[in-house]
Amino acid sequence: MQNRLKDRIALVTGASSGIGEATALELARLGARVAIAARRRERLESLARQLAELGAEPLVLVADLGDEAEAQRIVHETERHFGRLDILVNNAGVMYLEPIAEADLGRWRRMLELNVLGLIAATQAALAGMRARRDGHIVNISSTAGRIANPNAGGYAATKFGVVAFSESLRREVYKDNIRVSVIEPGAVATELREHIGHAATKDALNAWADSMRQLQSQDVAEAIAFCVSRPAHVSINEVLMRPTDQER
Ligand code: NDP
């Protein structure tokens, strides 16, 4: 496996914690050079030091990816810096959960702008270069919430179902250009994601549910992503649905 991604350039969004951070490190271990994006500069710079030790020549990109111009900018900056972009991991996301009747639509709009529109904007920006080189891989992070819609998750599930639908449409538009598309759908992963849920009862219930099982770790998801992007050129892993063994739905 080591050096499988030698000479590959990757951009990982939402790399300042959780799945994105673990993915940036895993891709670097396989030899990729890695650009990392998120809002928290200090967290990115601390990760960049680890990536540098792995020889990944990291590029730090501080950006609010809920802004589509920023999502496009980080792709173009990566291309300018490294000469191209081979692997785009659209991972940045938030999860705001609350009953639909009580939903703060401003928050839900920001969630849609990040989880869906930011991902679409980054993808769109990456396509021109990938098409010109007839080479590229786009990995979109959805969720089991992109397959099963639970109560109090109407907005979040809408974003993650959206990511699944977008990914399938994208794949069918770009497969002839030799561009691969993978959508990853993890169940419960032990990260900071649940900390931002504002609705106390929903947060408590979800934390209790997650604590009742052996959750996935960010590294488990990072390894699945690394598997997808390190297959030979003729192999396209379109979808990875992965749950903790203890998770039913
Ligand atoms: P984390 O909260 O640890 O990571 C979220 C990442 O997204 C952080 O790096 C955060 O960085 C970044 N982010 C949030 N808002 C913005 C923004 N406006 N602009 C740029 N970056 C932003 O959670 P996870 O690692 O769990 O989440 C990663 C992805 O995995 C998400 O898409 C999530 O929906 C998905 N997922 C998670 C599951 C879980 O159980 N944890 C299950 C299934 C899917 P910063 O705050 O520095 O901007």
Coordinates of C-alpha atoms and ligand atoms in Angstrom, one line a residue:
M1 CA 0.0 0.0 0.0
Q2 CA 2.8 2.4 0.9
N3 CA 3.5 4.8 -2.1
R4 CA 0.2 3.8 -3.8
L5 CA -0.6 7.5 -4.0
K6 CA 2.8 8.7 -4.8
D7 CA 2.6 11.6 -7.2
R8 CA -1.1 12.1 -6.5
I9 CA -2.4 15.5 -5.3
A10 CA -5.3 15.4 -2.9
L11 CA -7.5 18.1 -1.3
V12 CA -9.4 17.2 1.8
T13 CA -12.1 19.6 3.1
G14 CA -13.1 19.7 6.7
A15 CA -9.6 18.5 7.6
S16 CA -9.3 20.3 11.0
S17 CA -10.9 17.5 12.9
G18 CA -12.5 14.0 12.7
I19 CA -12.8 12.1 9.5
G20 CA -11.1 14.8 7.4
E21 CA -8.1 15.0 9.6
A22 CA -7.7 11.2 9.6
T23 CA -8.2 11.1 5.9
A24 CA -5.5 13.7 5.2
L25 CA -3.0 11.7 7.3
E26 CA -4.0 8.4 5.7
L27 CA -3.6 9.8 2.1
A28 CA -0.2 11.2 3.1
R29 CA 0.9 7.8 4.5
L30 CA 0.2 6.4 1.1
G31 CA 2.4 9.0 -0.5
A32 CA 0.0 11.8 -1.6
R33 CA 0.7 15.5 -1.4
V34 CA -2.2 17.0 0.5
A35 CA -4.0 20.3 0.7
I36 CA -6.2 20.7 3.7
A37 CA -9.2 23.1 4.1
A38 CA -11.5 24.3 7.0
R39 CA -12.1 27.4 9.1
R40 CA -9.9 26.7 12.1
R41 CA -6.4 27.8 11.1
E42 CA -4.6 26.5 14.3
R43 CA -6.0 23.1 13.9
L44 CA -5.0 23.0 10.2
E45 CA -1.5 24.2 11.0
S46 CA -1.0 21.6 13.7
L47 CA -2.1 18.9 11.2
A48 CA 0.1 20.4 8.5
R49 CA 3.1 19.8 10.8
Q50 CA 2.2 16.1 11.0
L51 CA 1.7 15.9 7.3
A52 CA 5.0 17.6 6.6
E53 CA 6.7 14.9 8.6
L54 CA 5.1 12.3 6.3
G55 CA 6.5 14.2 3.3
A56 CA 3.1 15.4 2.1
E57 CA 4.2 19.0 1.5
P58 CA 0.9 20.3 2.9
L59 CA -1.0 23.3 1.7
V60 CA -3.2 25.0 4.3
L61 CA -6.3 26.6 3.0
V62 CA -8.4 28.6 5.6
A63 CA -11.9 28.9 4.1
D64 CA -15.6 29.0 5.0
L65 CA -16.9 26.4 2.5
G66 CA -20.5 27.5 3.0
D67 CA -19.5 30.2 0.6
E68 CA -19.4 28.7 -2.9
A69 CA -16.8 31.2 -4.1
E70 CA -14.5 30.0 -1.3
A71 CA -15.2 26.4 -2.2
Q72 CA -14.1 27.1 -5.8
R73 CA -11.1 29.2 -4.6
I74 CA -9.6 26.3 -2.6
V75 CA -9.7 24.0 -5.6
H76 CA -8.1 26.6 -7.8
E77 CA -5.4 27.4 -5.2
T78 CA -4.6 23.7 -4.9
E79 CA -4.2 23.5 -8.7
R80 CA -2.0 26.6 -8.8
H81 CA 0.2 25.4 -6.0
F82 CA 0.7 21.8 -7.0
G83 CA 0.0 22.1 -10.7
R84 CA -3.2 19.9 -10.6
L85 CA -5.7 18.2 -8.4
D86 CA -6.2 14.5 -8.6
I87 CA -8.3 13.6 -5.6
L88 CA -11.0 15.8 -4.1
V89 CA -12.5 14.6 -0.8
N90 CA -15.6 16.7 -0.1
N91 CA -15.9 16.0 3.6
A92 CA -16.7 19.3 5.4
G93 CA -20.1 19.2 6.9
V94 CA -22.3 20.1 9.9
M95 CA -25.3 18.3 11.5
Y96 CA -28.0 20.4 12.9
L97 CA -30.8 18.3 14.3
E98 CA -34.1 19.4 15.6
P99 CA -37.8 18.7 15.0
I100 CA -39.1 20.2 11.7
A101 CA -41.7 22.3 13.5
E102 CA -39.0 24.0 15.6
A103 CA -36.3 24.2 13.0
D104 CA -34.2 27.3 12.8
L105 CA -34.3 27.7 9.0
G106 CA -31.3 30.1 9.0
R107 CA -29.2 27.3 10.5
W108 CA -30.7 24.7 8.1
R109 CA -29.9 27.1 5.2
R110 CA -26.3 27.3 6.3
M111 CA -26.2 23.5 6.6
L112 CA -27.5 23.1 3.1
E113 CA -25.0 25.7 1.8
L114 CA -22.1 23.8 3.3
N115 CA -23.1 20.2 3.0
V116 CA -24.6 20.4 -0.5
L117 CA -23.8 23.7 -2.3
G118 CA -20.2 23.9 -1.1
L119 CA -19.6 20.3 -2.1
I120 CA -21.1 21.0 -5.5
A121 CA -19.1 24.2 -6.0
A122 CA -15.8 22.5 -5.2
T123 CA -16.7 19.6 -7.5
Q124 CA -17.6 21.9 -10.3
A125 CA -14.3 23.8 -9.9
A126 CA -12.3 20.5 -10.0
L127 CA -14.0 19.2 -13.2
A128 CA -12.2 21.3 -15.8
G129 CA -8.7 20.2 -14.8
M130 CA -9.7 16.6 -14.3
R131 CA -11.5 16.5 -17.7
A132 CA -8.5 18.0 -19.4
R133 CA -6.2 15.4 -18.0
R134 CA -8.8 12.6 -18.2
D135 CA -7.9 11.7 -14.6
G136 CA -9.5 12.4 -11.3
H137 CA -11.4 11.1 -8.3
I138 CA -14.1 12.8 -6.3
V139 CA -15.1 11.4 -2.9
N140 CA -18.2 12.8 -1.4
I141 CA -19.1 12.1 2.3
S142 CA -22.7 11.4 2.8
S143 CA -24.0 9.3 5.7
T144 CA -26.4 6.5 6.7
A145 CA -28.6 9.6 7.0
G146 CA -28.4 9.8 3.3
R147 CA -30.1 6.4 3.1
I148 CA -32.5 6.4 6.0
A149 CA -34.3 9.6 7.2
N150 CA -34.9 9.7 10.9
P151 CA -37.2 12.0 13.0
N152 CA -35.5 15.3 14.0
A153 CA -33.0 14.9 11.1
G154 CA -35.2 16.3 8.3
G155 CA -32.7 19.0 7.3
Y156 CA -29.6 17.0 7.7
A157 CA -31.0 13.9 5.9
A158 CA -32.1 16.2 3.1
T159 CA -28.5 17.3 2.7
K160 CA -27.1 13.8 2.8
F161 CA -29.7 12.3 0.5
G162 CA -28.8 15.3 -1.7
V163 CA -25.1 14.3 -1.7
V164 CA -26.0 10.7 -2.7
A165 CA -28.2 11.9 -5.6
F166 CA -25.7 14.5 -6.7
S167 CA -22.9 11.9 -6.7
E168 CA -24.8 9.4 -8.9
S169 CA -25.7 12.1 -11.4
L170 CA -22.1 13.3 -11.4
R171 CA -20.7 9.8 -11.9
R172 CA -22.9 9.4 -15.0
E173 CA -21.8 12.7 -16.4
V174 CA -18.1 12.2 -15.9
Y175 CA -17.3 8.4 -16.2
K176 CA -16.5 8.8 -19.9
D177 CA -13.8 11.4 -18.9
N178 CA -12.1 8.7 -16.8
I179 CA -13.2 10.5 -13.6
R180 CA -14.2 8.3 -10.7
V181 CA -16.8 9.2 -8.1
S182 CA -17.2 7.6 -4.7
V183 CA -19.8 8.3 -2.1
I184 CA -19.1 7.2 1.5
E185 CA -22.0 6.7 3.9
P186 CA -20.8 6.1 7.5
G187 CA -23.0 5.4 10.5
A188 CA -22.0 6.7 13.9
V189 CA -18.4 7.9 14.0
A190 CA -16.9 9.2 17.2
T191 CA -16.1 12.9 16.3
E192 CA -17.0 16.4 17.2
L193 CA -20.0 16.4 14.9
R194 CA -22.7 15.9 17.5
E195 CA -21.3 18.7 19.7
H196 CA -23.0 21.3 17.5
I197 CA -26.6 20.0 17.8
G198 CA -28.5 22.9 19.4
H199 CA -31.7 21.0 20.4
A200 CA -30.9 19.5 23.8
A201 CA -33.3 16.6 23.8
T202 CA -32.1 15.4 20.4
K203 CA -28.5 15.9 21.3
D204 CA -28.9 13.8 24.5
A205 CA -30.8 11.1 22.7
L206 CA -28.3 10.8 19.9
N207 CA -25.3 10.9 22.3
A208 CA -26.9 8.1 24.4
W209 CA -27.5 6.1 21.2
A210 CA -24.0 6.5 20.0
D211 CA -22.5 5.8 23.4
S212 CA -24.5 2.5 23.5
M213 CA -22.3 1.1 20.7
R214 CA -18.8 0.6 19.6
Q215 CA -18.7 3.6 17.3
L216 CA -16.6 3.8 14.1
Q217 CA -13.4 5.8 14.5
S218 CA -12.4 8.5 12.0
Q219 CA -9.5 6.2 11.0
D220 CA -12.0 3.5 10.0
V221 CA -13.6 5.9 7.5
A222 CA -10.2 7.3 6.4
E223 CA -9.1 3.7 5.5
A224 CA -12.3 3.2 3.4
I225 CA -11.6 6.4 1.5
A226 CA -8.0 5.5 1.0
F227 CA -9.1 2.1 -0.3
C228 CA -11.4 3.8 -2.9
V229 CA -8.8 6.2 -4.2
S230 CA -6.0 3.7 -4.4
R231 CA -7.7 1.2 -6.7
P232 CA -6.3 0.7 -10.2
A233 CA -7.7 3.1 -12.8
H234 CA -10.2 0.6 -14.2
V235 CA -11.9 0.1 -10.8
S236 CA -14.5 2.6 -9.6
I237 CA -15.9 2.0 -6.1
N238 CA -19.1 4.0 -6.3
E239 CA -20.5 3.6 -2.9
V240 CA -19.4 2.5 0.6
L241 CA -22.1 2.1 3.3
M242 CA -20.4 1.4 6.6
R243 CA -21.9 1.1 10.0
P244 CA -20.6 0.2 13.5
T245 CA -21.3 -3.5 13.9
D246 CA -23.7 -2.6 16.7
Q247 CA -25.8 -0.2 14.7
E248 CA -29.0 -1.5 13.3
R249 CA -30.3 1.4 11.1
Ligands
NDP1 P1 -16.2 17.1 12.7 O1 -17.1 18.1 13.3 O2 -15.1 16.5 13.4 O3 -15.6 17.6 11.3 C1 -16.3 18.6 10.5 C2 -15.3 19.3 9.6 O4 -16.0 20.2 8.8 C3 -14.4 20.1 10.5 O5 -13.1 20.0 10.0 C4 -14.9 21.5 10.3 O6 -13.8 22.5 10.4 C5 -15.4 21.5 8.9 N1 -16.4 22.5 8.7 C6 -17.6 22.8 9.4 N2 -18.1 23.9 8.9 C7 -17.3 24.4 7.9 C8 -17.4 25.5 7.1 N3 -18.4 26.4 7.1 N4 -16.4 25.7 6.2 C9 -15.3 24.9 6.2 N5 -15.2 23.8 6.9 C10 -16.2 23.5 7.8 O7 -17.2 15.9 12.2 P2 -17.0 14.6 11.3 O8 -15.5 14.3 11.0 O9 -17.8 13.5 11.8 O10 -17.7 15.1 9.9 C11 -17.1 15.0 8.6 C12 -18.2 14.6 7.6 O11 -18.6 13.3 7.9 C13 -19.4 15.5 7.6 O12 -19.8 15.7 6.3 C14 -20.4 14.6 8.3 O13 -21.8 15.0 8.0 C15 -20.0 13.2 7.9 N6 -20.5 12.1 8.7 C16 -20.2 12.0 10.0 C17 -20.7 11.0 10.8 C18 -20.5 10.9 12.3 O14 -21.2 10.1 13.0 N7 -19.6 11.6 12.9 C19 -21.5 9.9 10.2 C20 -21.8 10.1 8.8 C21 -21.3 11.2 8.1 P3 -13.9 24.0 11.0 O15 -14.9 24.0 12.1 O16 -12.5 24.2 11.4 O17 -14.3 24.8 9.8

